[in-house]
Amino acid sequence: MNYKFPAKRLRRNRMKAFSRELICENKISSDDLIYPIFIIDGHNKKEKIKSMPNIFRLSKDLLLKEAEKATKLGIPAIALFPMIDPEKKDKQGSYALDSKNLICSSVKLLKRELPHLGIICDVALDPYTSHGHDGVLINNEIKNDETIRVLCEQALIQADAGCDIIAPSDMMDGRVGEIRKALDKEGYINTLIMAYSAKYASSFYGPFRQAVGSLNQLQFSKKSYQMDPANSNEAFHEVALDIAEGSDMIIIKPGMPYLDILYKIKDKFKVPTFSFQVSGEYSMISLASEKGYINRKNAVIESLIAFKRAGADGFFTYFALETAEYLRSNSKNI
Ligand code: PBG
């Protein structure tokens, strides 16, 4: 590049709004958004989540209304996260395998009323276990192969309820391959798998754990299955394995602190790759903007464009509804 000032002035392109628009390299649209929603038992219930201002746990009837809003705004998919009554939790997370449980009945309702909205269900046991871990706990260890057997069944009942995308978020070794086999064997050949492939043991999940009620139950960390934030090469192995085992799409999680991982993975594998802007990221932006330290709308859009720039095909974000609203109302001002 033979750039010489003053003949070359990069500010010339930036000087007016029209030319800024012309040279803009990345845009987000409502098609990029996946909206995570917390659900609870009951009717007409909308519970505040202390750690996540403006995010609520919704009973099924209100979930349906929220999902309708998402559809109207052009959001292609939602992801469901249940808060389970503590009385239904046990060491094995048995309620995860009840085909009439909160998640399955919610999926059935949504599929009946809004058949075109994509539904993503987590496959992991943490909302259901009394110890808050994603897998089966035996002798103080989260057992890999025993957990996979349970996860396969969990995936099957969710697929049977009508879930479009099974999203294993547990980080057990080999689970994607076994889940794919189990789904295929039962005829669910078109049920997608979106693996949380590079999922880090992150402190940014704190508000989520409060939202699903697993925070106070955790006696030790998830570091024996979730990745060390210091590692990057390991993410390639995780992603390569999940793709080889049959994952259709992959997730890098959390979002903003792991843009380097997202970029490298997308660059190398070129598969549909999603970023998860997690609860802690949501709460940081929300609380700083509540205080007036940052502008909420601008900070949200900037954070999502960063995912796009780094190579994401889409992103899970608790800001999905408001983002879709911003995009609809005045996209030119962003
Ligand atoms: C659990 C799960 C977690 C999240 C999604 N699925 C938390 C964890 O692994 O402890 C985090 C989402 C968020 O923080 O928004 N399998």
Short mmCIF file of N, CA and C in Angstrom, two decimals, residues 198-205 223 226-236 253-254 257-258 260-261 264:
data_model
loop_
_atom_site.label_atom_id
_atom_site.label_comp_id
_atom_site.label_asym_id
_atom_site.label_seq_id
_atom_site.Cartn_x
_atom_site.Cartn_y
_atom_site.Cartn_z
N ALA A 198 -16.92 -24.26 21.91
CA ALA A 198 -15.91 -23.64 22.75
C ALA A 198 -16.64 -22.86 23.82
N LYS A 199 -16.89 -23.56 24.92
CA LYS A 199 -17.58 -22.90 26.04
C LYS A 199 -16.62 -22.80 27.20
N TYR A 200 -16.36 -21.57 27.60
CA TYR A 200 -15.35 -21.31 28.62
C TYR A 200 -15.95 -21.29 30.02
N ALA A 201 -15.13 -21.65 30.99
CA ALA A 201 -15.54 -21.58 32.40
C ALA A 201 -15.48 -20.11 32.80
N SER A 202 -16.60 -19.42 32.63
CA SER A 202 -16.58 -17.96 32.70
C SER A 202 -17.34 -17.42 33.90
N SER A 203 -16.81 -16.34 34.46
CA SER A 203 -17.53 -15.69 35.55
C SER A 203 -18.69 -14.85 35.01
N PHE A 204 -18.74 -14.68 33.71
CA PHE A 204 -19.83 -13.90 33.11
C PHE A 204 -21.16 -14.65 33.06
N TYR A 205 -21.18 -15.91 33.51
CA TYR A 205 -22.45 -16.66 33.57
C TYR A 205 -23.20 -16.40 34.87
N LYS A 223 -14.85 -26.14 36.00
CA LYS A 223 -13.60 -26.16 35.23
C LYS A 223 -13.18 -27.54 34.74
N GLN A 226 -15.80 -27.20 31.43
CA GLN A 226 -15.74 -25.98 30.60
C GLN A 226 -14.28 -25.55 30.44
N MET A 227 -14.00 -24.83 29.35
CA MET A 227 -12.61 -24.54 29.01
C MET A 227 -11.97 -23.43 29.85
N ASP A 228 -10.66 -23.52 29.96
CA ASP A 228 -9.86 -22.51 30.65
C ASP A 228 -9.79 -21.25 29.78
N PRO A 229 -10.20 -20.10 30.33
CA PRO A 229 -10.17 -18.85 29.53
C PRO A 229 -8.78 -18.52 28.97
N ALA A 230 -7.74 -19.15 29.51
CA ALA A 230 -6.39 -18.88 29.02
C ALA A 230 -6.09 -19.62 27.71
N ASN A 231 -6.96 -20.54 27.31
CA ASN A 231 -6.62 -21.40 26.18
C ASN A 231 -7.31 -21.01 24.88
N SER A 232 -6.54 -21.12 23.80
CA SER A 232 -7.07 -20.81 22.49
C SER A 232 -6.93 -22.01 21.56
N ASN A 233 -5.77 -22.68 21.54
CA ASN A 233 -5.58 -23.86 20.67
C ASN A 233 -6.62 -24.93 20.97
N GLU A 234 -6.92 -25.08 22.25
CA GLU A 234 -7.87 -26.11 22.66
C GLU A 234 -9.23 -25.93 21.99
N ALA A 235 -9.57 -24.68 21.70
CA ALA A 235 -10.87 -24.40 21.06
C ALA A 235 -10.93 -25.06 19.67
N PHE A 236 -9.79 -25.09 18.97
CA PHE A 236 -9.78 -25.73 17.65
C PHE A 236 -10.11 -27.21 17.76
N LYS A 253 -18.62 -19.17 23.28
CA LYS A 253 -19.29 -18.57 24.43
C LYS A 253 -18.32 -18.38 25.59
N PRO A 254 -18.33 -17.23 26.29
CA PRO A 254 -19.11 -16.01 26.08
C PRO A 254 -18.76 -15.30 24.76
N PRO A 257 -15.61 -11.11 25.39
CA PRO A 257 -14.22 -11.38 25.80
C PRO A 257 -13.54 -12.45 24.93
N TYR A 258 -14.28 -13.08 24.01
CA TYR A 258 -13.74 -14.19 23.23
C TYR A 258 -13.82 -13.95 21.72
N ASP A 260 -11.50 -13.05 19.78
CA ASP A 260 -10.34 -13.64 19.09
C ASP A 260 -10.61 -15.11 18.74
N ILE A 261 -11.26 -15.81 19.65
CA ILE A 261 -11.58 -17.23 19.42
C ILE A 261 -12.58 -17.33 18.27
N LYS A 264 -10.84 -16.63 14.92
CA LYS A 264 -9.95 -17.71 14.47
C LYS A 264 -10.74 -18.94 14.03
#
